[in-house]
Amino acid sequence: MGSRREILGIGAGMAAAGLTPGFASRAFAAEGRNGRKIGYAVVGLGYYATRQIMPNFAGCEHSRLVALVSGTPAKLEQYGAQYGIPKTHRYSYAQFDSLRDNPDIDAVYIILPNSLHAEYSIRAAQAGKHVLCEKPMATSVAECQAMIAACSKAGKKLMIGYRSRFEPYNRLAIELARGGHVGPTRLITAEHGFPIQPGQWRLDKPLSGGGSMMDIGIYSLNAARYLTGEEPLEVSAVESTDRSDPRFATVEDRISFVLRFPSGIQANCISSYSSAHNGYRVIGTQGWIGMEPATPYAGQTMTIRKDGVTAPRTLPPPTRNQFAAQLDHLSECVQSGATPIVSGEEGLADMRVIEAIYRSAAERRHIGLTA
Ligand code: NAD
């Protein structure tokens, strides 16, 4: 994980936001602009939950951390004390369904290994809670559909943790790309990878559902979809995995995939667990919009080449970083009744393409994606 953390800029997001933990007792009493803040239970107290998500409730306007779920009593004790979460709001997995009886909990944020996303999202909806679930949404199209159906039946929101959609440079890239700033987009290149350390659930297919594609390649895929605003018609993929490397006994290392979109845009994408890259480029008829790095926790860098001139593009620091903005987006949707911009349908759309990518690589042929 060390390398992944370096590549994604671990810790920088919290520092950039000027955030420190230990705020929860204040947050518990606070009220959002539109009334009561939306209360979240965080499920799974691993790296992403404890280093990136929980500290960033401090920067939220509409969201507060009110409950924790973990299988490790020492973590419940440690983080419960750190964030001022009372013992009545600390749960084991065996107690998960009793979240239903806690009116302080409006939403449940699932930050577990991928193969547990569907089960806990569905149980959260059945407990009457809104659901924020980490990417990848699940490990199959069928699971994604079951999650959407469960949230719909319960009348609850379902949002997927695509934090880049709340990051200012990515938002600008979408606006510029779709607005034809460098002419109509013709080609997108997107690359995401890091050299994975052995001995973690990401390398265990029953828990991860797949290798680099599920974990990091999904950023290339999601970017290609959000930069075009289109759904691919066809995919072709080539996998390259050294099966003698013990890290890759059950999951893939590298996948290169090409997406063909209805407007004629082509996206050439890379997903890798053995090389370090994080970037994309939108290439139009008059130049290109480059983002490198594109999707880390902080430090996005944009360069634009237009009509023969290459220049950096900088934005003022945001008032809320991408983590706080993501949390507040779901809270505002809960308060207003709106649908999240990264709903379950968005997670499902990625998963449909991921299944097609795996099929294309396995069958060595193009796979059509028409509905
Ligand atoms: P992690 O290994 O650090 O944390 C996973 C947590 O799940 C651990 O606390 C572990 O104890 C718990 N857990 C519960 N049941 C488990 C089981 N049966 N087996 C293994 N662990 C179990 O992983 P992480 O890096 O925090 O990733 C968690 C999720 O968050 C993944 O879906 C990952 O894709 C996602 N994630 C998203 C981002 C992002 O930028 N959006 C970044 C990192 C991770």
GROMACS .gro file of C-alpha atoms and ligand atoms in nm:
model
  415
    1MET     CA    1   0.000   0.000   0.000
    2GLY     CA    2   0.294   0.233   0.054
    3SER     CA    3   0.339   0.303  -0.312
    4ARG     CA    4  -0.031   0.349  -0.371
    5ARG     CA    5  -0.045   0.601  -0.090
    6GLU     CA    6   0.245   0.795  -0.235
    7ILE     CA    7   0.088   0.801  -0.578
    8LEU     CA    8  -0.251   0.907  -0.451
    9GLY     CA    9  -0.094   1.170  -0.223
   10ILE     CA   10  -0.202   1.025   0.108
   11GLY     CA   11  -0.235   1.271   0.392
   12ALA     CA   12  -0.204   1.568   0.164
   13GLY     CA   13  -0.580   1.611   0.137
   14MET     CA   14  -0.622   1.643   0.510
   15ALA     CA   15  -0.329   1.879   0.542
   16ALA     CA   16  -0.443   2.087   0.246
   17ALA     CA   17  -0.782   2.129   0.406
   18GLY     CA   18  -0.620   2.235   0.734
   19LEU     CA   19  -0.818   1.966   0.914
   20THR     CA   20  -0.751   1.799   1.246
   21PRO     CA   21  -0.950   1.522   1.411
   22GLY     CA   22  -1.123   1.553   1.748
   23PHE     CA   23  -1.405   1.775   1.627
   24ALA     CA   24  -1.696   1.534   1.658
   25SER     CA   25  -1.835   1.653   1.989
   26ARG     CA   26  -1.873   1.995   1.827
   27ALA     CA   27  -2.014   1.842   1.508
   28PHE     CA   28  -2.267   1.643   1.710
   29ALA     CA   29  -2.433   1.961   1.830
   30ALA     CA   30  -2.394   2.159   1.509
   31GLU     CA   31  -2.668   2.234   1.260
   32GLY     CA   32  -2.627   2.259   0.883
   33ARG     CA   33  -2.743   2.554   0.677
   34ASN     CA   34  -3.056   2.366   0.579
   35GLY     CA   35  -3.125   2.246   0.933
   36ARG     CA   36  -2.991   1.931   1.096
   37LYS     CA   37  -2.669   1.791   0.952
   38ILE     CA   38  -2.701   1.446   0.792
   39GLY     CA   39  -2.556   1.182   1.026
   40TYR     CA   40  -2.324   0.914   0.884
   41ALA     CA   41  -2.220   0.573   1.012
   42VAL     CA   42  -1.883   0.472   0.866
   43VAL     CA   43  -1.857   0.096   0.806
   44GLY     CA   44  -1.505  -0.049   0.797
   45LEU     CA   45  -1.231   0.138   0.981
   46GLY     CA   46  -0.945   0.067   0.742
   47TYR     CA   47  -0.704   0.297   0.568
   48TYR     CA   48  -0.938   0.503   0.349
   49ALA     CA   49  -1.204   0.546   0.615
   50THR     CA   50  -0.969   0.652   0.893
   51ARG     CA   51  -0.712   0.855   0.694
   52GLN     CA   52  -0.926   1.027   0.432
   53ILE     CA   53  -1.294   1.017   0.509
   54MET     CA   54  -1.336   1.050   0.885
   55PRO     CA   55  -1.100   1.351   0.923
   56ASN     CA   56  -1.280   1.534   0.643
   57PHE     CA   57  -1.619   1.549   0.812
   58ALA     CA   58  -1.461   1.850   0.983
   59GLY     CA   59  -1.474   2.041   0.654
   60CYS     CA   60  -1.838   1.951   0.581
   61GLU     CA   61  -2.130   2.191   0.599
   62HIS     CA   62  -2.411   1.938   0.587
   63SER     CA   63  -2.261   1.610   0.711
   64ARG     CA   64  -2.145   1.477   1.047
   65LEU     CA   65  -1.993   1.152   1.164
   66VAL     CA   66  -2.227   0.995   1.422
   67ALA     CA   67  -2.153   0.620   1.432
   68LEU     CA   68  -1.883   0.362   1.361
   69VAL     CA   69  -1.901  -0.004   1.255
   70SER     CA   70  -1.598  -0.232   1.292
   71GLY     CA   71  -1.509  -0.591   1.373
   72THR     CA   72  -1.220  -0.473   1.591
   73PRO     CA   73  -1.320  -0.349   1.940
   74ALA     CA   74  -0.987  -0.165   1.981
   75LYS     CA   75  -1.057   0.041   1.668
   76LEU     CA   76  -1.407   0.127   1.791
   77GLU     CA   77  -1.249   0.240   2.118
   78GLN     CA   78  -0.969   0.438   1.954
   79TYR     CA   79  -1.171   0.615   1.686
   80GLY     CA   80  -1.479   0.644   1.905
   81ALA     CA   81  -1.273   0.839   2.157
   82GLN     CA   82  -1.096   1.042   1.887
   83TYR     CA   83  -1.418   1.151   1.718
   84GLY     CA   84  -1.641   1.178   2.024
   85ILE     CA   85  -1.869   0.891   1.917
   86PRO     CA   86  -2.056   0.760   2.223
   87LYS     CA   87  -2.049   0.387   2.304
   88THR     CA   88  -2.418   0.362   2.204
   89HIS     CA   89  -2.314   0.460   1.849
   90ARG     CA   90  -2.031   0.205   1.810
   91TYR     CA   91  -2.131  -0.121   1.640
   92SER     CA   92  -1.979  -0.460   1.556
   93TYR     CA   93  -2.071  -0.626   1.225
   94ALA     CA   94  -2.303  -0.861   1.418
   95GLN     CA   95  -2.492  -0.553   1.538
   96PHE     CA   96  -2.509  -0.395   1.190
   97ASP     CA   97  -2.883  -0.436   1.136
   98SER     CA   98  -2.958  -0.250   1.459
   99LEU     CA   99  -2.838   0.071   1.289
  100ARG     CA  100  -3.207   0.079   1.200
  101ASP     CA  101  -3.296   0.176   1.557
  102ASN     CA  102  -3.061   0.475   1.574
  103PRO     CA  103  -3.234   0.791   1.451
  104ASP     CA  104  -2.907   0.988   1.452
  105ILE     CA  105  -2.790   0.776   1.157
  106ASP     CA  106  -2.932   0.897   0.826
  107ALA     CA  107  -2.671   0.746   0.593
  108VAL     CA  108  -2.423   0.459   0.594
  109TYR     CA  109  -2.084   0.492   0.422
  110ILE     CA  110  -1.956   0.147   0.315
  111ILE     CA  111  -1.573   0.144   0.303
  112LEU     CA  112  -1.512  -0.231   0.301
  113PRO     CA  113  -1.332  -0.467   0.060
  114ASN     CA  114  -1.517  -0.468  -0.272
  115SER     CA  115  -1.696  -0.802  -0.242
  116LEU     CA  116  -1.870  -0.683   0.076
  117HIS     CA  117  -2.013  -0.366  -0.081
  118ALA     CA  118  -2.333  -0.522  -0.214
  119GLU     CA  119  -2.429  -0.709   0.103
  120TYR     CA  120  -2.374  -0.414   0.339
  121SER     CA  121  -2.531  -0.159   0.103
  122ILE     CA  122  -2.842  -0.372   0.071
  123ARG     CA  123  -2.863  -0.430   0.447
  124ALA     CA  124  -2.816  -0.056   0.508
  125ALA     CA  125  -3.105   0.025   0.275
  126GLN     CA  126  -3.318  -0.241   0.443
  127ALA     CA  127  -3.236  -0.072   0.775
  128GLY     CA  128  -3.387   0.246   0.633
  129LYS     CA  129  -3.062   0.434   0.570
  130HIS     CA  130  -2.925   0.619   0.267
  131VAL     CA  131  -2.613   0.457   0.120
  132LEU     CA  132  -2.276   0.595   0.016
  133CYS     CA  133  -2.064   0.307  -0.114
  134GLU     CA  134  -1.700   0.311  -0.217
  135LYS     CA  135  -1.579   0.234  -0.568
  136PRO     CA  136  -1.591  -0.012  -0.732
  137MET     CA  137  -1.963  -0.021  -0.655
  138ALA     CA  138  -1.954  -0.403  -0.634
  139THR     CA  139  -1.791  -0.694  -0.811
  140SER     CA  140  -2.055  -0.765  -1.080
  141VAL     CA  141  -2.337  -0.606  -1.276
  142ALA     CA  142  -2.584  -0.834  -1.097
  143GLU     CA  143  -2.472  -0.706  -0.756
  144CYS     CA  144  -2.498  -0.343  -0.873
  145GLN     CA  145  -2.851  -0.405  -0.996
  146ALA     CA  146  -2.947  -0.565  -0.663
  147MET     CA  147  -2.809  -0.262  -0.474
  148ILE     CA  148  -3.004  -0.020  -0.692
  149ALA     CA  149  -3.322  -0.225  -0.648
  150ALA     CA  150  -3.280  -0.242  -0.268
  151CYS     CA  151  -3.226   0.135  -0.232
  152SER     CA  152  -3.511   0.210  -0.467
  153LYS     CA  153  -3.746  -0.023  -0.276
  154ALA     CA  154  -3.648   0.140   0.054
  155GLY     CA  155  -3.686   0.489  -0.095
  156LYS     CA  156  -3.324   0.570  -0.005
  157LYS     CA  157  -3.043   0.744  -0.199
  158LEU     CA  158  -2.753   0.543  -0.334
  159MET     CA  159  -2.428   0.719  -0.421
  160ILE     CA  160  -2.087   0.580  -0.519
  161GLY     CA  161  -1.760   0.728  -0.390
  162TYR     CA  162  -1.635   0.877  -0.717
  163ARG     CA  163  -1.461   1.163  -0.537
  164SER     CA  164  -1.298   1.310  -0.854
  165ARG     CA  165  -1.638   1.439  -0.961
  166PHE     CA  166  -1.615   1.677  -0.663
  167GLU     CA  167  -1.257   1.787  -0.733
  168PRO     CA  168  -1.230   2.128  -0.904
  169TYR     CA  169  -0.971   2.043  -1.173
  170ASN     CA  170  -1.163   1.737  -1.283
  171ARG     CA  171  -1.481   1.941  -1.291
  172LEU     CA  172  -1.307   2.203  -1.505
  173ALA     CA  173  -1.167   1.933  -1.734
  174ILE     CA  174  -1.519   1.801  -1.789
  175GLU     CA  175  -1.647   2.150  -1.870
  176LEU     CA  176  -1.360   2.227  -2.108
  177ALA     CA  177  -1.366   1.887  -2.278
  178ARG     CA  178  -1.741   1.875  -2.330
  179GLY     CA  179  -1.746   2.245  -2.425
  180GLY     CA  180  -1.495   2.192  -2.706
  181HIS     CA  181  -1.225   2.420  -2.560
  182VAL     CA  182  -0.957   2.249  -2.770
  183GLY     CA  183  -1.199   2.170  -3.049
  184PRO     CA  184  -1.421   1.864  -3.057
  185THR     CA  185  -1.262   1.578  -2.861
  186ARG     CA  186  -1.117   1.311  -3.088
  187LEU     CA  187  -0.909   1.101  -2.851
  188ILE     CA  188  -0.869   1.049  -2.476
  189THR     CA  189  -0.574   0.876  -2.317
  190ALA     CA  190  -0.606   0.774  -1.951
  191GLU     CA  191  -0.355   0.585  -1.739
  192HIS     CA  192  -0.376   0.472  -1.378
  193GLY     CA  193  -0.147   0.234  -1.198
  194PHE     CA  194   0.075   0.175  -0.899
  195PRO     CA  195   0.310  -0.107  -0.801
  196ILE     CA  196   0.102  -0.304  -0.553
  197GLN     CA  197   0.253  -0.441  -0.232
  198PRO     CA  198   0.190  -0.811  -0.160
  199GLY     CA  199  -0.026  -0.945   0.124
  200GLN     CA  200  -0.349  -0.748   0.098
  201TRP     CA  201  -0.715  -0.818   0.015
  202ARG     CA  202  -0.680  -0.633  -0.318
  203LEU     CA  203  -0.482  -0.935  -0.445
  204ASP     CA  204  -0.739  -1.189  -0.321
  205LYS     CA  205  -1.007  -1.225  -0.587
  206PRO     CA  206  -1.287  -1.342  -0.355
  207LEU     CA  207  -1.252  -1.011  -0.166
  208SER     CA  208  -1.153  -0.776  -0.450
  209GLY     CA  209  -1.356  -0.919  -0.738
  210GLY     CA  210  -1.061  -0.855  -0.969
  211GLY     CA  211  -0.723  -0.691  -0.996
  212SER     CA  212  -0.599  -0.351  -1.106
  213MET     CA  213  -0.907  -0.287  -1.321
  214MET     CA  214  -1.147  -0.296  -1.024
  215ASP     CA  215  -0.921  -0.087  -0.803
  216ILE     CA  216  -0.727   0.170  -1.005
  217GLY     CA  217  -0.811   0.114  -1.374
  218ILE     CA  218  -1.165   0.218  -1.286
  219TYR     CA  219  -1.029   0.575  -1.264
  220SER     CA  220  -0.923   0.560  -1.630
  221LEU     CA  221  -1.259   0.417  -1.730
  222ASN     CA  222  -1.464   0.659  -1.521
  223ALA     CA  223  -1.261   0.956  -1.652
  224ALA     CA  224  -1.316   0.849  -2.014
  225ARG     CA  225  -1.690   0.837  -1.944
  226TYR     CA  226  -1.709   1.166  -1.754
  227LEU     CA  227  -1.487   1.355  -1.997
  228THR     CA  228  -1.702   1.250  -2.292
  229GLY     CA  229  -2.041   1.236  -2.118
  230GLU     CA  230  -2.106   0.935  -2.339
  231GLU     CA  231  -2.141   0.560  -2.292
  232PRO     CA  232  -1.902   0.342  -2.493
  233LEU     CA  233  -2.043   0.136  -2.778
  234GLU     CA  234  -1.760  -0.112  -2.793
  235VAL     CA  235  -1.456  -0.220  -2.595
  236SER     CA  236  -1.144  -0.415  -2.676
  237ALA     CA  237  -0.889  -0.514  -2.414
  238VAL     CA  238  -0.555  -0.686  -2.380
  239GLU     CA  239  -0.440  -0.828  -2.045
  240SER     CA  240  -0.077  -0.874  -1.952
  241THR     CA  241  -0.012  -1.049  -1.621
  242ASP     CA  242   0.295  -1.238  -1.504
  243ARG     CA  243   0.128  -1.532  -1.333
  244SER     CA  244   0.459  -1.644  -1.184
  245ASP     CA  245   0.455  -1.326  -0.971
  246PRO     CA  246   0.290  -1.438  -0.643
  247ARG     CA  247   0.097  -1.108  -0.623
  248PHE     CA  248  -0.097  -1.205  -0.932
  249ALA     CA  249  -0.201  -1.560  -0.846
  250THR     CA  250  -0.573  -1.473  -0.854
  251VAL     CA  251  -0.603  -1.123  -1.004
  252GLU     CA  252  -0.481  -0.941  -1.314
  253ASP     CA  253  -0.193  -0.694  -1.326
  254ARG     CA  254  -0.215  -0.486  -1.643
  255ILE     CA  255  -0.502  -0.429  -1.882
  256SER     CA  256  -0.495  -0.195  -2.181
  257PHE     CA  257  -0.839  -0.117  -2.315
  258VAL     CA  258  -0.986   0.088  -2.595
  259LEU     CA  259  -1.335   0.236  -2.573
  260ARG     CA  260  -1.522   0.355  -2.881
  261PHE     CA  261  -1.788   0.621  -2.812
  262PRO     CA  262  -2.097   0.712  -3.021
  263SER     CA  263  -1.957   1.053  -3.130
  264GLY     CA  264  -1.647   0.884  -3.269
  265ILE     CA  265  -1.424   0.963  -2.970
  266GLN     CA  266  -1.181   0.685  -2.889
  267ALA     CA  267  -1.033   0.637  -2.540
  268ASN     CA  268  -0.705   0.448  -2.501
  269CYS     CA  269  -0.677   0.346  -2.137
  270ILE     CA  270  -0.433   0.165  -1.910
  271SER     CA  271  -0.486  -0.005  -1.575
  272SER     CA  272  -0.184  -0.142  -1.391
  273TYR     CA  273  -0.067  -0.292  -1.062
  274SER     CA  274   0.300  -0.283  -1.166
  275SER     CA  275   0.373   0.067  -1.296
  276ALA     CA  276   0.325   0.416  -1.152
  277HIS     CA  277   0.105   0.656  -1.345
  278ASN     CA  278  -0.196   0.876  -1.287
  279GLY     CA  279  -0.314   1.100  -1.567
  280TYR     CA  280  -0.530   1.166  -1.867
  281ARG     CA  281  -0.526   1.380  -2.176
  282VAL     CA  282  -0.823   1.501  -2.380
  283ILE     CA  283  -0.709   1.560  -2.737
  284GLY     CA  284  -0.916   1.778  -2.967
  285THR     CA  285  -0.873   1.923  -3.313
  286GLN     CA  286  -0.694   2.235  -3.178
  287GLY     CA  287  -0.482   2.090  -2.895
  288TRP     CA  288  -0.519   1.902  -2.568
  289ILE     CA  289  -0.617   1.928  -2.201
  290GLY     CA  290  -0.371   1.738  -1.984
  291MET     CA  291  -0.412   1.633  -1.620
  292GLU     CA  292  -0.116   1.473  -1.449
  293PRO     CA  293  -0.166   1.374  -1.180
  294ALA     CA  294  -0.538   1.359  -1.246
  295THR     CA  295  -0.706   1.174  -0.962
  296PRO     CA  296  -0.485   1.182  -0.649
  297TYR     CA  297  -0.611   1.297  -0.309
  298ALA     CA  298  -0.454   1.640  -0.374
  299GLY     CA  299  -0.214   1.806  -0.617
  300GLN     CA  300  -0.401   1.779  -0.949
  301THR     CA  301  -0.204   1.957  -1.223
  302MET     CA  302  -0.362   2.079  -1.545
  303THR     CA  303  -0.183   2.186  -1.861
  304ILE     CA  304  -0.356   2.304  -2.176
  305ARG     CA  305  -0.211   2.320  -2.524
  306LYS     CA  306  -0.424   2.523  -2.762
  307ASP     CA  307  -0.334   2.661  -3.105
  308GLY     CA  308   0.032   2.584  -3.052
  309VAL     CA  309   0.067   2.742  -2.704
  310THR     CA  310   0.117   2.524  -2.395
  311ALA     CA  311   0.032   2.673  -2.055
  312PRO     CA  312  -0.051   2.555  -1.702
  313ARG     CA  313  -0.402   2.621  -1.574
  314THR     CA  314  -0.443   2.687  -1.202
  315LEU     CA  315  -0.748   2.729  -0.984
  316PRO     CA  316  -0.781   2.889  -0.640
  317PRO     CA  317  -0.792   2.638  -0.350
  318PRO     CA  318  -1.147   2.513  -0.292
  319THR     CA  319  -1.332   2.593   0.030
  320ARG     CA  320  -1.420   2.223   0.068
  321ASN     CA  321  -1.185   1.951  -0.054
  322GLN     CA  322  -1.315   1.663  -0.268
  323PHE     CA  323  -1.384   1.438   0.033
  324ALA     CA  324  -1.595   1.695   0.219
  325ALA     CA  325  -1.765   1.804  -0.103
  326GLN     CA  326  -1.853   1.442  -0.183
  327LEU     CA  327  -2.006   1.385   0.162
  328ASP     CA  328  -2.199   1.712   0.145
  329HIS     CA  329  -2.331   1.628  -0.201
  330LEU     CA  330  -2.512   1.321  -0.071
  331SER     CA  331  -2.634   1.516   0.232
  332GLU     CA  332  -2.773   1.792   0.011
  333CYS     CA  333  -2.941   1.530  -0.209
  334VAL     CA  334  -3.100   1.377   0.102
  335GLN     CA  335  -3.219   1.721   0.213
  336SER     CA  336  -3.347   1.830  -0.130
  337GLY     CA  337  -3.464   1.499  -0.274
  338ALA     CA  338  -3.226   1.531  -0.573
  339THR     CA  339  -3.046   1.233  -0.726
  340PRO     CA  340  -2.666   1.221  -0.666
  341ILE     CA  341  -2.454   1.298  -0.973
  342VAL     CA  342  -2.273   0.970  -0.903
  343SER     CA  343  -2.570   0.747  -0.829
  344GLY     CA  344  -2.586   0.371  -0.836
  345GLU     CA  345  -2.652   0.395  -1.210
  346GLU     CA  346  -2.306   0.548  -1.252
  347GLY     CA  347  -2.142   0.261  -1.063
  348LEU     CA  348  -2.345   0.014  -1.267
  349ALA     CA  349  -2.238   0.180  -1.595
  350ASP     CA  350  -1.871   0.134  -1.501
  351MET     CA  351  -1.930  -0.225  -1.395
  352ARG     CA  352  -2.097  -0.311  -1.727
  353VAL     CA  353  -1.785  -0.188  -1.907
  354ILE     CA  354  -1.550  -0.364  -1.663
  355GLU     CA  355  -1.727  -0.696  -1.727
  356ALA     CA  356  -1.695  -0.632  -2.102
  357ILE     CA  357  -1.324  -0.547  -2.062
  358TYR     CA  358  -1.261  -0.875  -1.881
  359ARG     CA  359  -1.460  -1.064  -2.145
  360SER     CA  360  -1.278  -0.894  -2.431
  361ALA     CA  361  -0.938  -0.978  -2.279
  362ALA     CA  362  -1.039  -1.340  -2.211
  363GLU     CA  363  -1.199  -1.400  -2.551
  364ARG     CA  364  -0.951  -1.183  -2.745
  365ARG     CA  365  -1.220  -0.999  -2.940
  366HIS     CA  366  -1.415  -0.670  -2.943
  367ILE     CA  367  -1.723  -0.667  -2.720
  368GLY     CA  368  -2.027  -0.457  -2.812
  369LEU     CA  369  -2.198  -0.263  -2.535
  370THR     CA  370  -2.524  -0.150  -2.688
  371ALA     CA  371  -2.806  -0.168  -2.432
  372NAD     P1  372  -0.836  -0.140   0.401
  372NAD     O1  373  -0.787  -0.279   0.390
  372NAD     O2  374  -0.744  -0.037   0.454
  372NAD     O3  375  -0.970  -0.134   0.487
  372NAD     C1  376  -1.071  -0.231   0.474
  372NAD     C2  377  -1.141  -0.248   0.607
  372NAD     O4  378  -1.241  -0.349   0.595
  372NAD     C3  379  -1.045  -0.293   0.718
  372NAD     O5  380  -1.067  -0.214   0.833
  372NAD     C4  381  -1.088  -0.436   0.746
  372NAD     O6  382  -1.070  -0.473   0.882
  372NAD     C5  383  -1.235  -0.432   0.710
  372NAD     N1  384  -1.295  -0.562   0.682
  372NAD     C6  385  -1.415  -0.600   0.722
  372NAD     N2  386  -1.443  -0.724   0.684
  372NAD     C7  387  -1.334  -0.767   0.617
  372NAD     C8  388  -1.302  -0.890   0.553
  372NAD     N3  389  -1.388  -0.993   0.548
  372NAD     N4  390  -1.182  -0.900   0.494
  372NAD     C9  391  -1.096  -0.798   0.494
  372NAD     N5  392  -1.121  -0.678   0.553
  372NAD    C10  393  -1.240  -0.664   0.614
  372NAD     O7  394  -0.886  -0.099   0.254
  372NAD     P2  395  -0.915   0.047   0.201
  372NAD     O8  396  -0.797   0.093   0.123
  372NAD     O9  397  -0.966   0.133   0.308
  372NAD    O10  398  -1.031   0.018   0.094
  372NAD    C11  399  -1.167  -0.004   0.135
  372NAD    C12  400  -1.260   0.034   0.020
  372NAD    O11  401  -1.241   0.172  -0.010
  372NAD    C13  402  -1.233  -0.040  -0.111
  372NAD    O12  403  -1.356  -0.066  -0.176
  372NAD    C14  404  -1.150   0.056  -0.193
  372NAD    O13  405  -1.166   0.039  -0.332
  372NAD    C15  406  -1.207   0.189  -0.147
  372NAD     N6  407  -1.107   0.296  -0.157
  372NAD    C16  408  -1.143   0.408  -0.225
  372NAD    C17  409  -1.053   0.512  -0.238
  372NAD    C18  410  -1.093   0.637  -0.310
  372NAD    O14  411  -1.006   0.722  -0.333
  372NAD     N7  412  -1.220   0.655  -0.343
  372NAD    C19  413  -0.925   0.501  -0.183
  372NAD    C20  414  -0.893   0.386  -0.111
  372NAD    C21  415  -0.986   0.283  -0.101
   0.00000   0.00000   0.00000
